[in-house]
Short mmCIF file of C-alpha atoms and ligand atoms in Angstrom, two decimals:
data_model
loop_
_atom_site.label_atom_id
_atom_site.label_comp_id
_atom_site.label_asym_id
_atom_site.label_seq_id
_atom_site.Cartn_x
_atom_site.Cartn_y
_atom_site.Cartn_z
CA MET A 528 17.19 -125.17 -80.67
CA ILE A 529 17.54 -128.87 -81.61
CA LYS A 530 16.42 -129.75 -78.08
CA LYS A 531 13.35 -127.56 -78.38
CA ILE A 532 12.10 -128.78 -81.74
CA GLY A 533 13.51 -132.33 -81.51
CA TRP A 534 10.55 -134.39 -80.36
CA PRO A 535 7.65 -132.58 -82.13
CA SER A 536 9.51 -132.53 -85.46
CA THR A 537 10.54 -136.20 -85.17
CA LEU A 538 7.00 -137.19 -84.23
CA GLY A 539 5.60 -135.11 -87.11
CA VAL A 540 7.98 -136.54 -89.70
CA VAL A 541 7.47 -140.16 -88.51
CA LEU A 542 3.69 -139.77 -88.59
CA LEU A 543 3.95 -138.15 -92.02
CA LEU A 544 5.99 -141.11 -93.31
CA VAL A 545 3.50 -143.58 -91.83
CA TRP A 546 0.68 -141.62 -93.41
CA ALA A 547 2.46 -141.61 -96.83
CA VAL A 548 3.07 -145.36 -96.72
CA LEU A 549 -0.54 -146.09 -95.73
CA ARG A 550 -1.91 -143.59 -98.22
CA PHE A 551 0.01 -144.84 -101.25
CA PHE A 552 0.22 -148.60 -100.58
CA PHE A 553 -2.79 -149.54 -98.45
CA ALA A 554 -5.26 -146.83 -99.41
CA GLU A 555 -8.06 -149.25 -100.33
CA GLU A 556 -7.90 -151.31 -97.12
CA MET A 557 -7.75 -148.22 -94.86
CA TYR A 558 -10.66 -146.49 -93.21
CA GLN A 559 -10.33 -143.02 -94.86
CA PRO A 560 -11.08 -140.69 -91.91
CA SER A 561 -8.33 -142.42 -89.86
CA LEU A 562 -5.80 -141.42 -92.57
CA GLY A 563 -7.02 -137.82 -92.19
CA TYR A 564 -6.47 -137.93 -88.41
CA LEU A 565 -3.00 -139.37 -88.93
CA LEU A 566 -2.08 -136.58 -91.35
CA ALA A 567 -3.55 -133.98 -89.00
CA ALA A 568 -1.48 -135.40 -86.10
CA ALA A 569 1.66 -135.27 -88.27
CA LEU A 570 0.96 -131.65 -89.26
CA VAL A 571 0.30 -130.69 -85.62
CA GLY A 572 3.70 -132.11 -84.66
CA ILE A 573 5.37 -130.16 -87.47
CA SER A 574 3.41 -126.99 -86.51
CA VAL A 575 4.65 -127.25 -82.92
CA ALA A 576 8.22 -127.58 -84.23
CA VAL A 577 7.73 -124.56 -86.54
CA VAL A 578 6.30 -122.37 -83.75
CA ARG A 579 9.15 -123.34 -81.44
CA ALA A 580 11.72 -122.62 -84.12
CA VAL A 581 10.17 -119.18 -84.85
CA SER A 582 10.01 -118.41 -81.10
CA TYR A 583 13.67 -119.42 -80.73
CA ILE A 584 14.83 -117.24 -83.63
CA LEU A 585 12.71 -114.25 -82.56
CA PHE A 586 13.36 -114.30 -78.82
CA ASP A 587 16.53 -116.26 -78.16
CA VAL A 588 18.49 -114.90 -81.10
CA ILE A 589 17.13 -111.55 -82.34
CA PHE A 590 15.66 -110.19 -79.07
CA GLN A 591 18.65 -111.22 -76.99
CA LYS A 592 21.09 -109.73 -79.48
CA ARG A 593 19.24 -106.40 -79.61
CA LYS A 594 18.27 -106.00 -75.95
CA GLN A 595 21.11 -107.95 -74.36
CA ARG A 596 18.76 -109.72 -71.99
CA GLU A 597 16.33 -112.62 -71.73
CA ALA A 598 12.99 -112.14 -73.56
CA PRO A 599 9.98 -112.09 -71.18
CA ALA A 600 8.00 -115.34 -70.98
CA LEU A 601 4.88 -113.29 -71.63
CA LEU A 602 6.02 -112.55 -75.20
CA ARG A 603 6.56 -116.21 -75.98
CA PHE A 604 3.09 -116.94 -74.66
CA MET A 605 1.63 -114.19 -76.87
CA LEU A 606 3.33 -115.63 -79.95
CA SER A 607 1.89 -119.06 -79.15
CA ILE A 608 -1.70 -117.88 -78.78
CA VAL A 609 -1.54 -115.99 -82.08
CA VAL A 610 0.37 -118.48 -84.24
CA TYR A 611 -1.13 -121.80 -83.09
CA PRO A 612 -4.69 -120.98 -84.20
CA LEU A 613 -3.30 -119.71 -87.54
CA LEU A 614 -1.67 -123.09 -88.13
CA LEU A 615 -4.28 -125.33 -86.55
CA LEU A 616 -7.37 -123.88 -88.21
CA PRO A 617 -6.25 -124.77 -91.79
CA ILE A 618 -5.43 -128.30 -90.59
CA ILE A 619 -8.90 -128.66 -89.11
CA SER A 620 -10.62 -127.33 -92.23
CA GLY A 621 -8.23 -128.65 -94.95
CA VAL A 622 -7.29 -132.06 -93.59
CA LEU A 623 -10.16 -133.02 -91.30
CA LYS A 624 -12.71 -131.33 -93.62
CA LYS A 625 -14.53 -129.68 -90.72
CA ASP A 626 -16.60 -126.63 -91.49
CA LEU A 627 -15.04 -123.70 -89.62
CA SER A 628 -17.56 -121.02 -90.51
CA GLY A 629 -19.66 -121.87 -87.43
CA ILE A 630 -16.65 -121.88 -85.14
CA LEU A 631 -15.30 -118.66 -86.64
CA ALA A 632 -18.63 -116.86 -86.45
CA THR A 633 -19.14 -117.97 -82.86
CA SER A 634 -15.58 -117.17 -81.94
CA ALA A 635 -15.87 -113.68 -83.49
CA VAL A 636 -18.98 -112.99 -81.39
CA VAL A 637 -17.37 -114.52 -78.33
CA SER A 638 -14.20 -112.46 -78.95
CA VAL A 639 -16.23 -109.22 -79.08
CA ILE A 640 -18.10 -110.13 -75.88
CA ILE A 641 -14.92 -111.18 -74.12
CA GLY A 642 -13.08 -108.13 -75.47
CA LEU A 643 -15.72 -105.77 -74.06
CA ALA A 644 -15.94 -107.62 -70.75
CA LEU A 645 -12.20 -107.81 -70.34
CA GLN A 646 -11.40 -104.31 -71.61
CA ASP A 647 -9.55 -103.34 -68.41
CA THR A 648 -7.88 -106.71 -68.02
CA LEU A 649 -6.65 -106.61 -71.60
CA GLY A 650 -5.42 -103.03 -71.09
CA ASN A 651 -3.42 -104.22 -68.09
CA PHE A 652 -2.22 -107.20 -70.04
CA PHE A 653 -0.83 -105.13 -72.91
CA ALA A 654 0.60 -102.55 -70.48
CA GLY A 655 2.24 -105.52 -68.72
CA ILE A 656 3.77 -106.59 -72.01
CA SER A 657 5.16 -103.12 -72.68
CA ILE A 658 6.61 -102.96 -69.13
CA HIS A 659 8.20 -106.37 -69.68
CA ILE A 660 9.73 -105.29 -72.98
CA GLU A 661 10.90 -101.81 -71.98
CA GLN A 662 11.78 -102.74 -68.40
CA PRO A 663 11.78 -99.12 -67.15
CA PHE A 664 12.42 -100.46 -63.62
CA HIS A 665 13.57 -103.67 -62.00
CA ILE A 666 12.73 -105.67 -58.89
CA GLY A 667 14.43 -103.87 -55.95
CA ASP A 668 14.20 -100.37 -57.47
CA SER A 669 12.03 -97.82 -55.67
CA ILE A 670 9.28 -96.12 -57.64
CA LEU A 671 6.95 -93.20 -56.99
CA VAL A 672 3.55 -93.59 -58.63
CA GLY A 673 1.19 -90.70 -57.87
CA ASN A 674 2.06 -89.98 -54.26
CA LEU A 675 2.81 -93.60 -53.37
CA ILE A 676 6.38 -94.74 -53.04
CA GLY A 677 7.71 -98.25 -52.51
CA LYS A 678 10.20 -100.87 -53.55
CA VAL A 679 9.18 -102.98 -56.57
CA GLU A 680 8.47 -106.53 -55.42
CA SER A 681 6.92 -108.06 -58.51
CA VAL A 682 5.67 -107.27 -62.01
CA THR A 683 3.16 -109.75 -63.40
CA TRP A 684 1.24 -109.62 -66.66
CA ARG A 685 -1.59 -107.73 -64.88
CA THR A 686 -0.13 -105.86 -61.90
CA THR A 687 2.96 -104.22 -60.40
CA SER A 688 3.40 -104.57 -56.62
CA ILE A 689 5.48 -102.32 -54.39
CA ARG A 690 6.30 -102.60 -50.68
CA THR A 691 5.97 -99.31 -48.82
CA ASN A 692 7.90 -98.09 -45.81
CA ASN A 693 4.92 -99.10 -43.65
CA ASN A 694 5.61 -102.67 -44.79
CA THR A 695 2.33 -102.74 -46.67
CA ILE A 696 2.04 -103.89 -50.27
CA ILE A 697 0.37 -101.72 -52.89
CA THR A 698 -0.68 -103.35 -56.13
CA PHE A 699 -1.15 -101.14 -59.20
CA PRO A 700 -2.87 -102.34 -62.37
CA ASN A 701 -0.21 -102.18 -65.08
CA SER A 702 -2.34 -99.80 -67.16
CA LYS A 703 -1.99 -97.20 -64.35
CA VAL A 704 1.78 -97.69 -64.22
CA ALA A 705 1.98 -97.35 -68.02
CA ARG A 706 -0.28 -94.27 -68.11
CA GLU A 707 1.07 -92.21 -65.21
CA PRO A 708 4.45 -90.57 -64.91
CA ILE A 709 6.57 -92.67 -62.56
CA GLU A 710 9.69 -91.51 -60.77
CA ILE A 711 12.22 -94.32 -60.56
CA PHE A 712 15.01 -94.51 -57.99
CA PRO A 713 17.14 -97.39 -59.25
CA TYR A 714 18.80 -99.39 -56.49
CA GLY A 715 22.50 -98.49 -56.12
CA ASN A 716 22.12 -95.56 -58.54
CA LEU A 717 23.18 -92.86 -56.00
CA ASN A 718 19.79 -91.15 -55.99
CA ARG A 719 19.91 -87.61 -54.69
CA ARG A 720 17.84 -86.38 -51.78
CA VAL A 721 17.24 -82.78 -50.71
CA LEU A 722 16.57 -81.94 -47.07
CA GLN A 723 16.05 -78.47 -45.66
CA PHE A 724 16.91 -77.23 -42.20
CA PRO A 725 16.96 -73.83 -40.49
CA ALA A 726 19.91 -72.03 -38.91
CA PRO A 727 20.00 -68.69 -37.10
CA TYR A 728 20.94 -65.52 -38.95
CA SER A 729 23.57 -64.82 -36.31
CA VAL A 730 25.74 -67.85 -37.23
CA PRO A 731 27.78 -67.45 -40.43
CA PRO A 732 27.28 -70.00 -43.25
CA GLU A 733 31.03 -70.68 -43.09
CA LYS A 734 30.42 -72.27 -39.69
CA ILE A 735 27.15 -74.09 -40.43
CA ILE A 736 28.05 -75.58 -43.81
CA PRO A 737 31.19 -77.61 -42.93
CA LEU A 738 29.73 -78.81 -39.61
CA VAL A 739 26.52 -80.16 -41.16
CA ARG A 740 28.33 -81.56 -44.21
CA GLU A 741 30.62 -83.59 -41.95
CA VAL A 742 27.69 -84.93 -39.91
CA VAL A 743 25.85 -86.09 -43.04
CA ARG A 744 28.93 -87.47 -44.83
CA THR A 745 29.61 -90.07 -42.18
CA MET A 746 26.05 -91.41 -41.86
CA PRO A 747 25.22 -94.94 -43.00
CA ASN A 748 23.52 -95.26 -46.42
CA VAL A 749 24.98 -91.90 -47.56
CA ALA A 750 27.01 -92.77 -50.67
CA SER A 751 30.69 -92.25 -49.99
CA GLU A 752 31.35 -91.51 -53.68
CA ARG A 753 29.66 -88.10 -53.50
CA THR A 754 30.35 -85.55 -50.78
CA PRO A 755 27.07 -84.05 -49.53
CA ILE A 756 26.46 -80.43 -50.51
CA VAL A 757 25.12 -77.97 -47.95
CA ARG A 758 23.98 -74.59 -49.30
CA ILE A 759 21.62 -71.75 -48.56
CA ALA A 760 18.16 -72.35 -49.99
CA SER A 761 16.43 -69.13 -48.88
CA PHE A 762 16.24 -66.37 -46.31
CA ALA A 763 13.12 -67.02 -44.26
CA ASP A 764 11.38 -64.87 -41.60
CA SER A 765 13.10 -66.21 -38.51
CA SER A 766 16.01 -68.15 -39.96
CA ILE A 767 18.22 -68.94 -42.92
CA THR A 768 16.94 -72.06 -44.66
CA TYR A 769 19.75 -74.32 -45.75
CA GLU A 770 19.43 -77.40 -47.91
CA ILE A 771 21.47 -80.57 -47.81
CA LEU A 772 21.91 -82.48 -51.05
CA TYR A 773 23.01 -85.99 -50.25
CA TRP A 774 23.23 -89.15 -52.32
CA VAL A 775 21.77 -92.39 -51.05
CA ILE A 776 22.27 -96.00 -51.94
CA ASP A 777 18.78 -97.22 -51.04
CA TYR A 778 16.15 -94.52 -51.53
CA MET A 779 13.59 -96.26 -49.31
CA TRP A 780 15.69 -95.32 -46.27
CA THR A 781 15.49 -91.58 -46.88
CA PRO A 782 12.65 -90.81 -44.40
CA ASP A 783 14.69 -92.51 -41.64
CA MET A 784 17.82 -90.74 -42.79
CA ASP A 785 16.13 -87.34 -42.91
CA ALA A 786 14.93 -87.92 -39.34
CA LYS A 787 18.40 -89.02 -38.25
CA ILE A 788 20.03 -86.00 -39.90
CA ARG A 789 17.61 -83.62 -38.14
CA GLU A 790 18.40 -85.38 -34.87
CA ARG A 791 22.15 -85.05 -35.50
CA ILE A 792 21.72 -81.36 -36.34
CA TRP A 793 20.02 -80.84 -32.99
CA TYR A 794 23.02 -82.35 -31.18
CA LEU A 795 25.45 -80.46 -33.39
CA TYR A 796 23.72 -77.17 -32.57
CA SER A 797 23.66 -78.04 -28.88
CA ARG A 798 27.45 -78.76 -28.88
CA ASN A 799 28.24 -75.57 -30.72
CA GLY A 800 25.96 -73.30 -28.73
CA ILE A 801 23.69 -72.67 -31.75
CA GLU A 802 20.03 -72.18 -31.02
CA ILE A 803 17.50 -73.82 -33.34
CA PRO A 804 15.66 -70.81 -34.72
CA TYR A 805 11.95 -70.54 -34.24
CA PRO A 806 9.48 -67.66 -34.19
CA HIS A 807 9.66 -66.24 -30.67
CA ARG A 808 6.60 -66.01 -28.50
CA GLN A 809 6.74 -65.27 -24.84
CA ILE A 810 4.49 -67.28 -22.54
CA ILE A 811 5.05 -66.65 -18.88
CA THR A 812 4.08 -69.52 -16.60
CA PRO A 813 6.15 -68.93 -13.46
CA GLU A 814 4.85 -71.92 -11.50
CA ARG A 815 6.04 -74.36 -14.23
CA ALA A 816 9.41 -72.77 -15.01
CA LEU A 817 12.24 -75.28 -15.37
CA PRO A 818 15.06 -75.01 -12.85
CA GLU A 819 18.06 -73.34 -14.40
CA GLY A 820 21.70 -74.25 -13.86
CA PRO A 821 23.94 -77.28 -14.41
CA ARG A 822 22.48 -80.74 -15.18
CA PHE A 823 25.04 -82.59 -13.07
CA ASP A 824 27.17 -82.17 -10.00
CA TYR A 825 30.32 -81.78 -12.10
CA GLU A 826 32.55 -81.55 -9.04
CA ASP A 827 31.32 -84.95 -7.95
CA ILE A 828 32.00 -86.33 -11.44
CA LEU A 829 35.58 -85.03 -11.42
CA ASN A 830 36.08 -86.46 -7.92
CA ARG A 831 35.19 -89.89 -9.30
CA VAL A 832 37.96 -89.68 -11.90
CA GLU A 833 40.83 -91.39 -10.10
CA ILE A 834 43.49 -89.96 -12.32
CA PHE A 835 42.70 -86.49 -11.01
CA ASP A 836 43.32 -87.60 -7.39
CA PRO A 837 46.67 -85.75 -7.25
CA LEU A 838 44.78 -82.47 -7.84
CA THR A 839 43.50 -80.28 -5.03
CA LEU A 840 39.86 -79.23 -4.77
CA GLU A 841 40.76 -75.74 -6.01
CA GLU A 842 42.57 -77.17 -9.02
CA LYS A 843 39.54 -79.28 -9.91
CA GLN A 844 37.31 -76.23 -9.57
CA GLU A 845 39.72 -74.40 -11.85
CA ILE A 846 39.18 -77.13 -14.47
CA LEU A 847 35.41 -76.93 -14.10
CA LYS A 848 35.41 -73.19 -14.67
CA GLY A 849 36.81 -73.49 -18.17
CA MET A 850 35.22 -76.77 -19.20
CA GLY A 851 33.04 -77.28 -22.30
CA ARG A 852 29.83 -79.33 -22.19
CA TYR A 853 28.72 -81.46 -25.13
CA LEU A 854 25.87 -83.77 -25.94
CA TYR A 855 26.16 -86.51 -28.60
CA ALA A 856 23.44 -88.64 -30.18
CA PRO A 857 23.69 -92.45 -30.05
CA GLY A 858 25.85 -93.58 -32.97
CA GLU A 859 27.66 -90.27 -33.43
CA THR A 860 31.42 -90.19 -33.74
CA VAL A 861 32.99 -88.06 -31.02
CA LEU A 862 36.65 -88.56 -31.97
CA ARG A 863 37.97 -89.81 -35.27
CA ARG A 864 41.23 -91.75 -35.54
CA GLY A 865 43.94 -89.71 -37.24
CA ASP A 866 42.45 -86.29 -36.38
CA ALA A 867 44.50 -83.80 -34.43
CA GLY A 868 43.22 -83.09 -30.90
CA SER A 869 44.10 -80.93 -27.97
CA SER A 870 41.47 -81.82 -25.41
CA MET A 871 40.21 -84.75 -23.38
CA PHE A 872 36.69 -85.69 -22.29
CA VAL A 873 35.06 -87.05 -19.15
CA ILE A 874 31.75 -88.92 -19.45
CA CYS A 875 28.97 -87.42 -17.30
CA GLU A 876 26.23 -89.66 -18.65
CA GLY A 877 25.92 -92.43 -21.25
CA LYS A 878 28.31 -94.91 -22.85
CA ALA A 879 31.02 -94.64 -25.50
CA GLU A 880 32.90 -97.32 -27.40
CA VAL A 881 36.52 -97.13 -28.47
CA ARG A 882 37.30 -98.69 -31.85
CA VAL A 883 40.65 -99.37 -33.49
CA PRO A 884 41.33 -100.98 -36.88
CA SER A 885 41.57 -104.76 -36.73
CA ASN A 886 43.78 -107.08 -38.78
CA ASN A 887 41.04 -107.92 -41.28
CA GLY A 888 40.51 -104.26 -42.19
CA ASP A 889 37.36 -103.81 -40.06
CA SER A 890 37.36 -102.05 -36.75
CA GLN A 891 37.10 -103.70 -33.35
CA VAL A 892 35.85 -102.41 -30.04
CA VAL A 893 38.69 -102.28 -27.53
CA ALA A 894 36.81 -100.62 -24.68
CA VAL A 895 33.39 -99.44 -23.63
CA LEU A 896 33.61 -96.39 -21.40
CA GLU A 897 30.92 -95.31 -18.95
CA LYS A 898 30.08 -92.48 -16.57
CA GLY A 899 33.24 -91.17 -14.89
CA ALA A 900 35.63 -92.59 -17.52
CA PHE A 901 37.78 -90.32 -19.68
CA PHE A 902 39.17 -90.43 -23.21
CA GLY A 903 41.11 -88.26 -25.64
CA GLU A 904 44.06 -88.00 -23.24
CA MET A 905 46.54 -89.61 -25.68
CA ALA A 906 46.46 -86.83 -28.27
CA LEU A 907 46.14 -84.16 -25.60
CA PHE A 908 49.22 -85.26 -23.64
CA THR A 909 51.49 -86.51 -26.44
CA GLY A 910 50.51 -84.32 -29.41
CA GLU A 911 50.01 -87.48 -31.53
CA PRO A 912 46.92 -87.79 -33.76
CA ARG A 913 43.88 -89.47 -32.19
CA MET A 914 44.67 -93.17 -32.12
CA ALA A 915 41.10 -94.54 -32.06
CA ASN A 916 37.54 -93.72 -33.02
CA VAL A 917 35.30 -92.96 -30.08
CA ASN A 918 31.57 -93.32 -30.78
CA ALA A 919 28.55 -92.62 -28.61
CA VAL A 920 26.70 -95.86 -27.87
CA GLU A 921 23.96 -94.14 -25.90
CA GLU A 922 23.18 -90.43 -25.67
CA LEU A 923 26.45 -89.12 -24.33
CA GLU A 924 27.02 -86.05 -22.20
CA LEU A 925 30.65 -85.02 -21.85
CA ILE A 926 32.77 -82.37 -20.31
CA GLU A 927 35.78 -81.25 -22.27
CA ILE A 928 39.08 -80.33 -20.67
CA ARG A 929 41.39 -78.39 -22.98
CA LYS A 930 45.15 -78.15 -23.19
CA GLU A 931 45.20 -74.60 -21.74
CA GLN A 932 43.48 -75.88 -18.59
CA ILE A 933 45.76 -78.90 -18.15
CA GLU A 934 49.07 -77.13 -18.89
CA PRO A 935 49.34 -75.09 -15.64
CA LEU A 936 48.32 -78.15 -13.59
CA LEU A 937 51.05 -80.30 -15.14
CA ASN A 938 53.65 -77.70 -14.32
CA ARG A 939 52.63 -77.71 -10.67
CA ASN A 940 51.91 -81.41 -10.32
CA SER A 941 54.45 -83.96 -11.48
CA GLU A 942 52.27 -86.89 -10.27
CA LEU A 943 49.60 -85.95 -12.81
CA ALA A 944 51.91 -86.45 -15.82
CA GLU A 945 53.05 -89.76 -14.35
CA ALA A 946 49.50 -90.99 -13.77
CA PHE A 947 48.52 -90.12 -17.34
CA SER A 948 51.65 -91.71 -18.82
CA ASN A 949 50.86 -94.96 -16.97
CA LYS A 950 47.27 -94.88 -18.22
CA ILE A 951 48.29 -94.12 -21.81
CA ALA A 952 50.92 -96.90 -21.82
CA GLU A 953 48.38 -99.34 -20.38
CA ARG A 954 45.76 -98.49 -23.03
CA GLN A 955 48.26 -98.61 -25.87
CA ALA A 956 49.54 -102.00 -24.69
CA ARG A 957 45.99 -103.33 -24.58
CA ASN A 958 45.33 -102.11 -28.13
CA ALA A 959 48.58 -103.65 -29.37
CA GLU A 960 47.61 -106.92 -27.72
CA GLN A 961 44.19 -106.86 -29.40
CA ALA A 962 45.80 -106.17 -32.77
CA ASN A 963 48.35 -108.97 -32.16
CA ARG A 964 51.23 -106.51 -32.38
CA SER A 965 54.20 -106.88 -30.08
CA ILE A 966 54.45 -104.23 -27.41
CA GLU A 967 58.01 -103.35 -28.42
CA GLN A 968 56.83 -102.45 -31.90
CA SER A 969 55.42 -99.13 -30.75
CA ALA A 970 57.80 -96.41 -29.69
CA LEU A 971 55.35 -94.92 -27.22
CA MET A 972 54.25 -97.91 -25.25
CA GLN A 973 56.59 -97.96 -22.28
CA PRO A 974 55.33 -95.65 -19.47
CA LYS A 975 58.73 -93.97 -19.24
CA ARG A 976 58.78 -93.18 -22.92
CA VAL A 977 55.26 -91.81 -22.72
CA LEU A 978 56.30 -89.65 -19.73
CA ASN A 979 59.29 -88.28 -21.67
CA ARG A 980 57.04 -87.56 -24.60
CA ILE A 981 54.61 -85.67 -22.33
CA LYS A 982 57.46 -83.72 -20.78
CA ASN A 983 58.85 -82.76 -24.18
CA PHE A 984 55.45 -81.86 -25.51
CA PHE A 985 54.59 -79.62 -22.54
CA LYS A 986 58.21 -78.51 -22.07
CA LEU A 987 58.19 -79.69 -18.44
CA LYS A 988 61.34 -79.94 -16.39
P1 LIG K 2288 43.17 -90.23 -28.29
O1 LIG K 2288 44.17 -90.99 -29.05
O2 LIG K 2288 43.41 -88.80 -28.05
O3 LIG K 2288 41.75 -90.41 -29.01
C1 LIG K 2288 41.14 -91.69 -29.02
C2 LIG K 2288 41.01 -92.14 -27.58
O4 LIG K 2288 40.52 -93.43 -27.37
C3 LIG K 2288 42.38 -92.21 -26.95
O5 LIG K 2288 42.93 -90.93 -26.89
C4 LIG K 2288 42.04 -92.87 -25.64
O6 LIG K 2288 41.54 -91.95 -24.72
C5 LIG K 2288 40.92 -93.79 -26.05
N1 LIG K 2288 41.41 -95.18 -26.08
C6 LIG K 2288 42.23 -95.74 -26.98
N2 LIG K 2288 42.46 -97.02 -26.65
C7 LIG K 2288 41.77 -97.28 -25.53
C8 LIG K 2288 41.59 -98.42 -24.67
N3 LIG K 2288 42.18 -99.58 -24.94
N4 LIG K 2288 40.79 -98.31 -23.60
C9 LIG K 2288 40.18 -97.15 -23.32
N5 LIG K 2288 40.31 -96.03 -24.06
C10 LIG K 2288 41.09 -96.09 -25.16
#
């Protein structure tokens, strides 16, 4: 406060003292109008100090105490343009003896003309003031005005600007923002989003709901504090319409997230043999029919997997008969560390990354697996929980080999258990090395121990 009013008040008081000395001791020798100017200058200095002091008390003390935040600069400016003329006009008329009636009459006319000409601008200006005072939204929040949605970039005394998802900027006059209902999605507020999707009548909700909930829960930008809700919205003509309620951190991402969720649902349905429902129409175009049958030569893929070398052709064909086929979207998690598992996977197409927790609490990639590689063998052969996350890097097509298929082969083929125990020990050792753990620290890491574990687990002789 002292800093703000220091120089104008000092100047005012000094000038006032000079004026008093001149006025009372040297009045006759002085040129009278110059005394008037001196007094006017002193009063101007004091006026500036008074306005600053009032502004400080109003905005830095009272406003801050009540609203717990900084007062907008616009308000200070408003105070100045109202109070300065109120103080300066009496100085001009009283001290300088200037006739103000002309100025006032002209200024009244000018004010009316300006007021009419600037009706809209003034409307925006006052709406800007009310937005500044109320602060219904902040920079970084997303707002929906009419049917336009964007992230607030700036609020000036005349306009509010938002950046849309198309990376364009829309500028609204503040009067529009003040007049229209606006929906505000504060940043970090866990705003809720509702997305509908169809599922066939033939698949029970008990199956659909947990599958979709899990897919949505693990997506980026879905708030981890609230578990998504999946529920039936309505019974439509060709399908049950479900709705997902999920909470997002940044609302501007929701169109991308909706698209991603629909994409994930497609893959989820494909893996679980669920058909996306649609009204059926039969169009027969025999010459353009797609060839039916398998997408890959699965026998060839199994032949590439070295670890299955001890198996005969018949045994491999036995595996292929009972195999499952799955398709994953890029970014999807195929296996989650800590889950139970009783099957392994061979990659037919695409890439997967294997991630384990690192020392600093993040996760690190320990391997990238490509066509012909396998994963999931550790849990399958030892009964331990999955020891790593496996994520699809590209669209990933897999075949799944389950415990029931492997069990009879292990009984007949002792080399197979040995080959897998070597592979498991090698992978575990590599992971321990990456995590800077000593190999002895893990009970399972020696091939022999792994082999014993496999034998116990499968009750082999
Ligand atoms: P499982 O533990 O069943 O599930 C996660 C899988 O990640 C694991 O089996 C292995 O198949 C695979 N995995 C773990 N570590 C590695 C590694 N270092 N290299 C390749 N694959 C790995």
